[in-house]
PDB file of C-alpha atoms and ligand atoms in Angstrom:
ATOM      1  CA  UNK A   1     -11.165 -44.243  -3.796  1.00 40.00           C
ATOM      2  CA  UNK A   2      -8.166 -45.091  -1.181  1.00 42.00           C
ATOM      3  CA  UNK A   3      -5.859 -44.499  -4.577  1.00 45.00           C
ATOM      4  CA  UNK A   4      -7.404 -41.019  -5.621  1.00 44.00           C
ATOM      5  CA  UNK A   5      -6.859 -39.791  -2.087  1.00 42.00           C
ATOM      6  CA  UNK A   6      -3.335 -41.387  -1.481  1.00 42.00           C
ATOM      7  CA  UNK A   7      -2.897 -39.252  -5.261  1.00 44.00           C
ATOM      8  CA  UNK A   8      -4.163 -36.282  -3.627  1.00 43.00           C
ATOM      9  CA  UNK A   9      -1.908 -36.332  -0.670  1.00 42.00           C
ATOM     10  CA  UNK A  10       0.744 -36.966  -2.681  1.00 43.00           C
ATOM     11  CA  UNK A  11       0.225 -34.629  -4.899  1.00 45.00           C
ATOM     12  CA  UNK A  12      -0.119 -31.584  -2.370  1.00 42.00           C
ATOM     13  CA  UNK A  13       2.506 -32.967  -0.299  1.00 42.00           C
ATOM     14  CA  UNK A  14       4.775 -32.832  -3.649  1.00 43.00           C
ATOM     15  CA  UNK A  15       3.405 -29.211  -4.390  1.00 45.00           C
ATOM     16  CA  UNK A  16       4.601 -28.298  -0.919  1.00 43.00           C
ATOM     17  CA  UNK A  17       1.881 -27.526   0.778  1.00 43.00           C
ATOM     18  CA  UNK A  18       0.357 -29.149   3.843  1.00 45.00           C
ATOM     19  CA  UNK A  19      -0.162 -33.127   3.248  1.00 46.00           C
ATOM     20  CA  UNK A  20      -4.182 -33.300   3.091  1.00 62.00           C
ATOM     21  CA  UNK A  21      -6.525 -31.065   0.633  1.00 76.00           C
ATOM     22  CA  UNK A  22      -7.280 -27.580   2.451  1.00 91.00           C
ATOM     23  CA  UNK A  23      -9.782 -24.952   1.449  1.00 97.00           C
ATOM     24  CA  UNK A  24      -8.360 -21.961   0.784  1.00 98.00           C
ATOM     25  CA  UNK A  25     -10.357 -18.935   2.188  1.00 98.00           C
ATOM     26  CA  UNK A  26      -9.990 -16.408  -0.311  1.00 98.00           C
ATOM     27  CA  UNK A  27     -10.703 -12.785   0.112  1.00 98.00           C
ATOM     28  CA  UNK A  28     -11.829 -10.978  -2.702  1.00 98.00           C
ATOM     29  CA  UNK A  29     -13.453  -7.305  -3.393  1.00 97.00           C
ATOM     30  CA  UNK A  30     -15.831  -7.762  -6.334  1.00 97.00           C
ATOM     31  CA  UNK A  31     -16.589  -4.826  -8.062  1.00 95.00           C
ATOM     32  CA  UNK A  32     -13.926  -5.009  -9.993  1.00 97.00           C
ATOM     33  CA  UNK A  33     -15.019  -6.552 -13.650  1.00 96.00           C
ATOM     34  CA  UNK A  34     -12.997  -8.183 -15.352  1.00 97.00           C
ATOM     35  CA  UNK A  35     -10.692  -9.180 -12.534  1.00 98.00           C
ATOM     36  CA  UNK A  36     -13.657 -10.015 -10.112  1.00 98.00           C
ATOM     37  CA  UNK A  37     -17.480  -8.878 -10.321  1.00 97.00           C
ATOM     38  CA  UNK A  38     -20.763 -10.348 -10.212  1.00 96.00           C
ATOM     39  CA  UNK A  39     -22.863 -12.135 -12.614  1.00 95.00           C
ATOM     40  CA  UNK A  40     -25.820 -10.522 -13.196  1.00 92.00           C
ATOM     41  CA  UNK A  41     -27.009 -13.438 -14.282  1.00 94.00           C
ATOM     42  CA  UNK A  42     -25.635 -16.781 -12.362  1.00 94.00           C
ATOM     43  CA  UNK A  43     -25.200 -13.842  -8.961  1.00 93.00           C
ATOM     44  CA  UNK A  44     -22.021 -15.268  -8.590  1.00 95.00           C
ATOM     45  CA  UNK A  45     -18.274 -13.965  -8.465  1.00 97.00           C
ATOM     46  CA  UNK A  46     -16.715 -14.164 -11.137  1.00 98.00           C
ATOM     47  CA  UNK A  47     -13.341 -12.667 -13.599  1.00 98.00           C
ATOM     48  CA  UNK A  48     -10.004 -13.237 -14.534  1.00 98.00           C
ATOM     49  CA  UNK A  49      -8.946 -13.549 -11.122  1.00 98.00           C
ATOM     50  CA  UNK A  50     -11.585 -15.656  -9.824  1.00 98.00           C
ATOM     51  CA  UNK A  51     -10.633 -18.315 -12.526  1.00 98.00           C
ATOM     52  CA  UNK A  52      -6.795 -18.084 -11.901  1.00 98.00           C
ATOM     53  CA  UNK A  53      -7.083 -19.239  -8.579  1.00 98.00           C
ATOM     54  CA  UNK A  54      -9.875 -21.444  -8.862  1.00 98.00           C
ATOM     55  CA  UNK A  55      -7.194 -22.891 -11.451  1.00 98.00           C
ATOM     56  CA  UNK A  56      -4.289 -22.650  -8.419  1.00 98.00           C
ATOM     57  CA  UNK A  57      -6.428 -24.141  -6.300  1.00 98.00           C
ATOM     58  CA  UNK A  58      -7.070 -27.550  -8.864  1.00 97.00           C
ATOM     59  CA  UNK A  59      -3.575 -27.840  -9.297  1.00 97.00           C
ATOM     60  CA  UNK A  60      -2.659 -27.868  -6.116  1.00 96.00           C
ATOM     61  CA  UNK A  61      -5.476 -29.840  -4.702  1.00 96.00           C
ATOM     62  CA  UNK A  62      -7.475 -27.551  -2.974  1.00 97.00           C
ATOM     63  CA  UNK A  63     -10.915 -25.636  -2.783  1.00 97.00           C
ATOM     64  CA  UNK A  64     -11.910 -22.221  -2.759  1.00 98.00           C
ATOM     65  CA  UNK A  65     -14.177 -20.213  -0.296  1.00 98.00           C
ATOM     66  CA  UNK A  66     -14.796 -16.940  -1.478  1.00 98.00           C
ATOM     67  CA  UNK A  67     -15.315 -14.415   1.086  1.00 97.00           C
ATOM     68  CA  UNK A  68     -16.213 -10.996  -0.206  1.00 97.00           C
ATOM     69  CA  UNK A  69     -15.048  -7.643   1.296  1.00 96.00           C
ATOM     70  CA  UNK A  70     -14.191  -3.892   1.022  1.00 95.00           C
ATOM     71  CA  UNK A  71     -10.842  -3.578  -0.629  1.00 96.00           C
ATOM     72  CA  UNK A  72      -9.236  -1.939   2.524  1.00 95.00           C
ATOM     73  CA  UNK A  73     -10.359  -4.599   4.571  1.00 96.00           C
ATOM     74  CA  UNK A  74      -8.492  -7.529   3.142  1.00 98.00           C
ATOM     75  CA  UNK A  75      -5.039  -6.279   4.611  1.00 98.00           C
ATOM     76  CA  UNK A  76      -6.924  -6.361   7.845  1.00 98.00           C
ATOM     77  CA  UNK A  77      -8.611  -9.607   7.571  1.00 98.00           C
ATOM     78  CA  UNK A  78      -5.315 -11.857   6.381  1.00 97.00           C
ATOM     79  CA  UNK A  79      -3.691 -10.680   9.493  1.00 96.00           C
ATOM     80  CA  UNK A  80      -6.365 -11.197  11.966  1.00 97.00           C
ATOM     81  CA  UNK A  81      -6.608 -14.699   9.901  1.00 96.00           C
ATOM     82  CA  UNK A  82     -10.301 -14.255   8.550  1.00 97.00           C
ATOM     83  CA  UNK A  83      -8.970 -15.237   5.135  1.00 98.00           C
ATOM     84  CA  UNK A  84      -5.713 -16.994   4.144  1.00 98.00           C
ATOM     85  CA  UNK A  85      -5.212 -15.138   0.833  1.00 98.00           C
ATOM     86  CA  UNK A  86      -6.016 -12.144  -1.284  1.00 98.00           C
ATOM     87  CA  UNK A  87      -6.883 -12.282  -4.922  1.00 98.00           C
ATOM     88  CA  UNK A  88      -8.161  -8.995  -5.428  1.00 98.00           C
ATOM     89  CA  UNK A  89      -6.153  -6.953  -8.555  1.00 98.00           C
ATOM     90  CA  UNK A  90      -4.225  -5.982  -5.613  1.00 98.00           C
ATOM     91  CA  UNK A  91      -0.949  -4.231  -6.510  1.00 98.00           C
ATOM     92  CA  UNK A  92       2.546  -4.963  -4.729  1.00 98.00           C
ATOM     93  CA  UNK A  93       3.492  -2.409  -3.352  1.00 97.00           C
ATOM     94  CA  UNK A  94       6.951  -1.810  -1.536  1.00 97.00           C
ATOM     95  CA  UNK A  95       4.584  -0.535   1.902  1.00 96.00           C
ATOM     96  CA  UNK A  96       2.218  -3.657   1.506  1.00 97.00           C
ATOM     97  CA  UNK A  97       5.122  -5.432   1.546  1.00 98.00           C
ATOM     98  CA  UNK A  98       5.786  -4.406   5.070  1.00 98.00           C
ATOM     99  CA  UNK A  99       2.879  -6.148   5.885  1.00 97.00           C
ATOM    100  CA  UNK A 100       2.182  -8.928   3.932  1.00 98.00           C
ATOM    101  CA  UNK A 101       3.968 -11.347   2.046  1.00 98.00           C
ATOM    102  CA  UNK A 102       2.778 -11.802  -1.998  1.00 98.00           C
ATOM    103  CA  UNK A 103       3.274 -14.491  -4.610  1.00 98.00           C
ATOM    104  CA  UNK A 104       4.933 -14.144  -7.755  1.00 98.00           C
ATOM    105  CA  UNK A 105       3.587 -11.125 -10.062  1.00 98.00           C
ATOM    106  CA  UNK A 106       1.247 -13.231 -12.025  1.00 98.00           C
ATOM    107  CA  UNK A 107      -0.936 -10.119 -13.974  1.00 98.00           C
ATOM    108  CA  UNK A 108       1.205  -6.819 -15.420  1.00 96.00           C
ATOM    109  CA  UNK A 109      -1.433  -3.237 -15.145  1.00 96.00           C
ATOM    110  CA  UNK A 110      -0.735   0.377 -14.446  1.00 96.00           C
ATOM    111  CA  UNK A 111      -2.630   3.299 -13.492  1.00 98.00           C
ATOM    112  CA  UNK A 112      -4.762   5.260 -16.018  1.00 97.00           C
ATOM    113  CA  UNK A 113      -6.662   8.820 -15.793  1.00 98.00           C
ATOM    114  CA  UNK A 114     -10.443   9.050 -16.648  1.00 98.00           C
ATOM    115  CA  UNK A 115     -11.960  12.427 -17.490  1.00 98.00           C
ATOM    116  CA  UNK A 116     -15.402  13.670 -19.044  1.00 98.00           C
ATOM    117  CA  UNK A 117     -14.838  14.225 -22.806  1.00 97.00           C
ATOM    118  CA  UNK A 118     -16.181  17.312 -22.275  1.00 97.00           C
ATOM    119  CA  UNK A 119     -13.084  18.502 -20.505  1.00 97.00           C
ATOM    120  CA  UNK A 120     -10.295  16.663 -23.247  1.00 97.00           C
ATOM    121  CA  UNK A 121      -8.495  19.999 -23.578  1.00 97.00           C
ATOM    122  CA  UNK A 122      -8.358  21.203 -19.915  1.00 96.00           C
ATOM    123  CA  UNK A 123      -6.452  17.976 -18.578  1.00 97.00           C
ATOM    124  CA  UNK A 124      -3.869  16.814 -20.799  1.00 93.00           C
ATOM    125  CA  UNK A 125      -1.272  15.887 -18.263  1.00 93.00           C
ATOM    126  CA  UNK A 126      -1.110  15.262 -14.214  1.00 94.00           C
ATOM    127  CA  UNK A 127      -0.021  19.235 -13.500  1.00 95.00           C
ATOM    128  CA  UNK A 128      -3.224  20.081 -14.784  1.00 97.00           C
ATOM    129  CA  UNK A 129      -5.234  18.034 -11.881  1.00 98.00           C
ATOM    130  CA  UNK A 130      -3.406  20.691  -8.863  1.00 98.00           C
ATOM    131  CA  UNK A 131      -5.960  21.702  -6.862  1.00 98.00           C
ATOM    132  CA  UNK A 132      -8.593  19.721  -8.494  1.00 98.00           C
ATOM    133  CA  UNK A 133     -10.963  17.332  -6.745  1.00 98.00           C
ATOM    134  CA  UNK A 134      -9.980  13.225  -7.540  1.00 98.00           C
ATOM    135  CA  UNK A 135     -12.093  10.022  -7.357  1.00 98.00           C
ATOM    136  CA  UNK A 136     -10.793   6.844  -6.663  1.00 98.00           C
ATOM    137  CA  UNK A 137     -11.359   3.610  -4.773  1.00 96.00           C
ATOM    138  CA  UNK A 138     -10.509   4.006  -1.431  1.00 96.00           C
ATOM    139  CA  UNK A 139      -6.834   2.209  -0.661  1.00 95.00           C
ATOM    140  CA  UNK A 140      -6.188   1.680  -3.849  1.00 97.00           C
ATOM    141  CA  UNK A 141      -2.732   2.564  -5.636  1.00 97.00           C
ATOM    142  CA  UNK A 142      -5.188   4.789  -7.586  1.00 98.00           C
ATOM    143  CA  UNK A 143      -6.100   7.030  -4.760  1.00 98.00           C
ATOM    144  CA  UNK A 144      -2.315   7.314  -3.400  1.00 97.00           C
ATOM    145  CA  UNK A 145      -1.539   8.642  -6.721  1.00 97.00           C
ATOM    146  CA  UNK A 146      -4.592  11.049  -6.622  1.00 98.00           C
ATOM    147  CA  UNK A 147      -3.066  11.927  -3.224  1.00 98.00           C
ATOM    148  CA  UNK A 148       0.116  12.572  -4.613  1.00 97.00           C
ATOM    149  CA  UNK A 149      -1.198  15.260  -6.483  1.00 98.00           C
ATOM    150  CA  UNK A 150      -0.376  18.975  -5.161  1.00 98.00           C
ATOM    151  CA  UNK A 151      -3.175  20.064  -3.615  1.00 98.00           C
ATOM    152  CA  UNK A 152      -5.870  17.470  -4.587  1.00 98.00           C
ATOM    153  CA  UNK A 153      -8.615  16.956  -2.956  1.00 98.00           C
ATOM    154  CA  UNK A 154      -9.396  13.037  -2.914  1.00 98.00           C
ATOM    155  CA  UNK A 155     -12.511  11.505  -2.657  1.00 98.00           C
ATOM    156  CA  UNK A 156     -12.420   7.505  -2.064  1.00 98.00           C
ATOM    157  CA  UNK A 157     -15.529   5.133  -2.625  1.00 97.00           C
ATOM    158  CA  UNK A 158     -15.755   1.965  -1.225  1.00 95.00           C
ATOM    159  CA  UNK A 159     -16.453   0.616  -5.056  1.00 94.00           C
ATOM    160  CA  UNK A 160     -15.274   1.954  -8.262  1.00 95.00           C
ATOM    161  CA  UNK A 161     -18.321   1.911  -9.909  1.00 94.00           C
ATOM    162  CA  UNK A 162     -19.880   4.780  -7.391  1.00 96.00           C
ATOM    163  CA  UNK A 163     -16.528   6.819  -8.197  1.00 97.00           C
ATOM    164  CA  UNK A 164     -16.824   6.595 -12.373  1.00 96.00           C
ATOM    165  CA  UNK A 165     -20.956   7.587 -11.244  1.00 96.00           C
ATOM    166  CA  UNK A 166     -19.095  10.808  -9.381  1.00 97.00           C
ATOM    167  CA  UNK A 167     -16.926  11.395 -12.548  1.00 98.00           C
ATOM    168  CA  UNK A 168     -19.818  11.346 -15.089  1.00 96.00           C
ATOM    169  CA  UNK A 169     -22.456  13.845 -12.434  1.00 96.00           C
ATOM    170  CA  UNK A 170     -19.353  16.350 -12.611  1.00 97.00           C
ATOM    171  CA  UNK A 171     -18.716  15.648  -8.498  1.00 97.00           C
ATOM    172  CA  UNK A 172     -14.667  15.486  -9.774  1.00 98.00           C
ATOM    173  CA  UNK A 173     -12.637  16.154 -12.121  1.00 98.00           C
ATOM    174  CA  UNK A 174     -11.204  12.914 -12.946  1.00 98.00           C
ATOM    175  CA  UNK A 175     -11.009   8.974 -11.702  1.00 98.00           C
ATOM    176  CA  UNK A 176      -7.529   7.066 -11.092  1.00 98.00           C
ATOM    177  CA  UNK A 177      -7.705   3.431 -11.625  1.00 98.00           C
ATOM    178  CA  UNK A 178      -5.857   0.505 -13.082  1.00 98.00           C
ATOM    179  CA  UNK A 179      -6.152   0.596 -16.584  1.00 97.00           C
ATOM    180  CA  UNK A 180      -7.389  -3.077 -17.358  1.00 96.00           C
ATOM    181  CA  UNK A 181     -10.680  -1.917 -15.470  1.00 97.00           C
ATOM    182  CA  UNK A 182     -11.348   1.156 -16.801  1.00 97.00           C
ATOM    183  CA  UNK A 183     -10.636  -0.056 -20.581  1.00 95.00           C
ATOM    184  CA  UNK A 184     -13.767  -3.008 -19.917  1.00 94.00           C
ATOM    185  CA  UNK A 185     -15.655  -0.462 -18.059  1.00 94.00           C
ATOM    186  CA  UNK A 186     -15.675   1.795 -21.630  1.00 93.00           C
ATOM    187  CA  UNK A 187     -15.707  -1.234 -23.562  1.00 91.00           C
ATOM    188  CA  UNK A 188     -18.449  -2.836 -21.874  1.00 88.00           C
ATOM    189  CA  UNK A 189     -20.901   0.190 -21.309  1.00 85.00           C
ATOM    190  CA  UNK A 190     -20.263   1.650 -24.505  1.00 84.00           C
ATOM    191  CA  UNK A 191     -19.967   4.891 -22.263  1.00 87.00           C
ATOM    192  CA  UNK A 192     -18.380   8.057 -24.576  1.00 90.00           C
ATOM    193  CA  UNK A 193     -19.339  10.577 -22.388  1.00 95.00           C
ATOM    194  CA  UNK A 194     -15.939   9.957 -20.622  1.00 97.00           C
ATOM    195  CA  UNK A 195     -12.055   9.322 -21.741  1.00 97.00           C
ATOM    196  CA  UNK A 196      -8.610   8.355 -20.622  1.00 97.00           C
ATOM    197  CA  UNK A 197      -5.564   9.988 -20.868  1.00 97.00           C
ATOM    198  CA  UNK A 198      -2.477   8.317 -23.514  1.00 95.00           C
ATOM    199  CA  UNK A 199      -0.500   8.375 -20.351  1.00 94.00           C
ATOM    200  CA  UNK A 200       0.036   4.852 -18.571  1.00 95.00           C
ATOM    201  CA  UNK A 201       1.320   5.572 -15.071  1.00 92.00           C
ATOM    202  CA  UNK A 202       3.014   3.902 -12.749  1.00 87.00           C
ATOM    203  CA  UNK A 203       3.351   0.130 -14.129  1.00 87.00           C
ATOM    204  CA  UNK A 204       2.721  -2.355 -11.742  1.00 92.00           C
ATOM    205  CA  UNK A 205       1.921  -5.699 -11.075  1.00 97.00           C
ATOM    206  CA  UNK A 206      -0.521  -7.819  -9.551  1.00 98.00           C
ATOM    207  CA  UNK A 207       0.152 -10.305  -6.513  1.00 98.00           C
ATOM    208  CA  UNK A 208      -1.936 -12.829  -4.075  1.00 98.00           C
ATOM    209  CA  UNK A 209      -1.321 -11.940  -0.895  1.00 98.00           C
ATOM    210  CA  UNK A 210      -1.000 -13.924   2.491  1.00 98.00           C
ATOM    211  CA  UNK A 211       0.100 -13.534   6.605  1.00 98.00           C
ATOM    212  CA  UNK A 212       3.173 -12.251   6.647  1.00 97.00           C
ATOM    213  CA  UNK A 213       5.343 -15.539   7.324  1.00 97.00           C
ATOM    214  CA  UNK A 214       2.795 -18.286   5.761  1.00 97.00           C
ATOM    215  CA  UNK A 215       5.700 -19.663   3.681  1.00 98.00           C
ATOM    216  CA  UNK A 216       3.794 -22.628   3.377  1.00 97.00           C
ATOM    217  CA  UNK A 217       0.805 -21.265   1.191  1.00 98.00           C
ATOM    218  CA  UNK A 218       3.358 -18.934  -0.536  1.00 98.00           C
ATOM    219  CA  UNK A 219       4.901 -21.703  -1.889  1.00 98.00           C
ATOM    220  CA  UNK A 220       2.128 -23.638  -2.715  1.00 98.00           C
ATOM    221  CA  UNK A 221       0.390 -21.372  -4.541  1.00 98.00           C
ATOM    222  CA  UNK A 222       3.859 -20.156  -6.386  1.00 98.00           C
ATOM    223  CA  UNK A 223       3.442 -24.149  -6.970  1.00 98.00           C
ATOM    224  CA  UNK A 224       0.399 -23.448  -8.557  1.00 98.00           C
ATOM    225  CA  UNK A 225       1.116 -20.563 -10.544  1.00 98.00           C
ATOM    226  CA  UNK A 226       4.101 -22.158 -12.106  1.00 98.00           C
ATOM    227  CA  UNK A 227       1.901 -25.185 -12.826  1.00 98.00           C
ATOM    228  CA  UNK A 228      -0.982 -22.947 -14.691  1.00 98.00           C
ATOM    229  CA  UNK A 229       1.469 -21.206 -16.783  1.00 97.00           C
ATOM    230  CA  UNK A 230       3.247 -24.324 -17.854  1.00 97.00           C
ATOM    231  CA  UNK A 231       0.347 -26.099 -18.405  1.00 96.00           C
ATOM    232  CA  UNK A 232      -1.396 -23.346 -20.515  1.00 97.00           C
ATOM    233  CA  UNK A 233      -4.163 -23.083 -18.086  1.00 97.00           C
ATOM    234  CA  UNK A 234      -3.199 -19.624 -17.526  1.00 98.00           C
ATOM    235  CA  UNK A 235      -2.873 -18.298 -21.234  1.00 97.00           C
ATOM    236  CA  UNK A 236      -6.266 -20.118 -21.665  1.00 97.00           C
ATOM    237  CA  UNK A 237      -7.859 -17.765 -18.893  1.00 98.00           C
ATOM    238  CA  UNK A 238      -5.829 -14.728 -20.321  1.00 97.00           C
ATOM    239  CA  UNK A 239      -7.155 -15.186 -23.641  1.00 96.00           C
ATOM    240  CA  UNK A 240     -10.771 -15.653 -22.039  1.00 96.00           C
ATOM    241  CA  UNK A 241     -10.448 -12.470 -20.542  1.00 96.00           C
ATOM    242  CA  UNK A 242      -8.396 -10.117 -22.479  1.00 94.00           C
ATOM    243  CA  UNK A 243      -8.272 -11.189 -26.292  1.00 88.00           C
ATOM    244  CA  UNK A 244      -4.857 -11.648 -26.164  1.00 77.00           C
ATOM    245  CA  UNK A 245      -1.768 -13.111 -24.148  1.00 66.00           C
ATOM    246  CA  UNK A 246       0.196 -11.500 -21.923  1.00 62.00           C
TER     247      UNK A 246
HETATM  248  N1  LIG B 301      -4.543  -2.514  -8.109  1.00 79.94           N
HETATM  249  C1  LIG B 301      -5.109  -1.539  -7.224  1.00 79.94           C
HETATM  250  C2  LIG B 301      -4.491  -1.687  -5.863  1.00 79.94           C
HETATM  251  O1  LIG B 301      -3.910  -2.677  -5.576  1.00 79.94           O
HETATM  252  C3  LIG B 301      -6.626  -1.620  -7.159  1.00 79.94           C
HETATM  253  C4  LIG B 301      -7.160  -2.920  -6.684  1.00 79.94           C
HETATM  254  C5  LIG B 301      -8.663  -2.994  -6.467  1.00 79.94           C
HETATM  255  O2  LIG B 301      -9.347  -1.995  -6.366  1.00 79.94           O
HETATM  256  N2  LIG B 301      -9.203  -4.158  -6.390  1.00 79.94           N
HETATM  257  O3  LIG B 301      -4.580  -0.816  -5.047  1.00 79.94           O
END
């Protein structure tokens, strides 16, 4: 017993993080299969994401408390220190840099268009969504690009799910979302009412996220990261997920 826990110390003091097991308070928006949703069956969180940092989190000696949120109020809640990190698919971003500090990249996406089949020859490329109406999750990098578009008119859900229900009932012309999600969501409804464009845009990549100065937990989870990939821990996850490795 006294060995395991001088191991443990050790072990997180080695890892760089603070010298005694903490639990990590993660926030986490889960609607978002296959990066974090619920089981319909077991009701709880789970996804690619959900297993990466439970996988962290054993490497570096610590436990996990999920704490489930809207996705524009994890920003928010790491800075009034409600949560310590973010694993949410959440994008870095040059301007969410300015207010919080992220880990390594550890997943690569982009952004992908969905559209009714029905309307395949009207929208082959952005130009032709001027002056259209847009779904997307609201503060997601998928609603800044719909708001990029000249004269858009953006709608943003709290969950994806309720924008891709707009899409289908004809309430907008087209959804912008990372690409990973959209693929399961056709994959996993069978849904072929609805399409993407060939166009990948805007690649980006994935980061946790913590307070803006918590060099300590940046590190450790880096730590962690590094550990998982070496280890094959992460590929294993990867493979679980996605069919394939990164
Ligand atoms: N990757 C997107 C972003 O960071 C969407 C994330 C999400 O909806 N969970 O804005």
């Amino acid at each position: 017993m006294v060995k395991k826990f001088v191991a443990t110390v050790l072990a997180s003091a080695l890892i760089g993080g603070s010298a005694c097991a903490a639990t990590l308070n993660v926030g986490t928006e889960a609607t978002f299969a296959p990066f974090e949703f619920m089981d319909e069956k077991t009701k709880e969180v789970t996804g690619f994401d959900m297993e990466i940092i439970e996988a962290v989190a054993k490497a570096t000696g610590d436990k996990v408390r999920l704490h489930n949120m809207g996705f524009d109020g994890l920003i928010p809640s790491l800075q009034a220190g409600i949560i310590d990190v973010t694993v949410a698919a959440m994008t870095i971003t040059p301007e969410r840099q300015k207010r919080v500090d992220f880990t390594e990249p550890y997943y690569q996406s982009g952004l992908t268009i969905l559209i009714r089949k029905a309307d395949a020859a009207k929208y082959t490329d952005l130009k032709a969504f001027e002056g259209t109406r847009l779904c997307a999750q609201i503060g997601t990098t998928g609603a800044m690009m719909a708001n990029r578009v000249k004269d858009a008119k953006v709608t943003e859900f709290n969950s994806i799910t309720e924008a891709f229900m707009e899409l289908k009932a004809g309430g907008c012309a087209a959804v912008i979302n990372d690409k990973p999600v959209v693929d399961y969501y056709l994959v996993r409804r069978g849904d072929d009412s609805v399409m993407t464009l060939p166009q990948v845009f805007d690649a980006e990549n994935y980061g946790m996220a913590v307070k803006k100065g918590n060099k300590a937990l940046l590190d450790k989870l880096n730590e962690g990261l590094k550990e998982i990939k070496a280890n094959g821990e992460y590929d294993r996850i990867y493979a679980k997920w996605f069919g394939t490795k990164q």
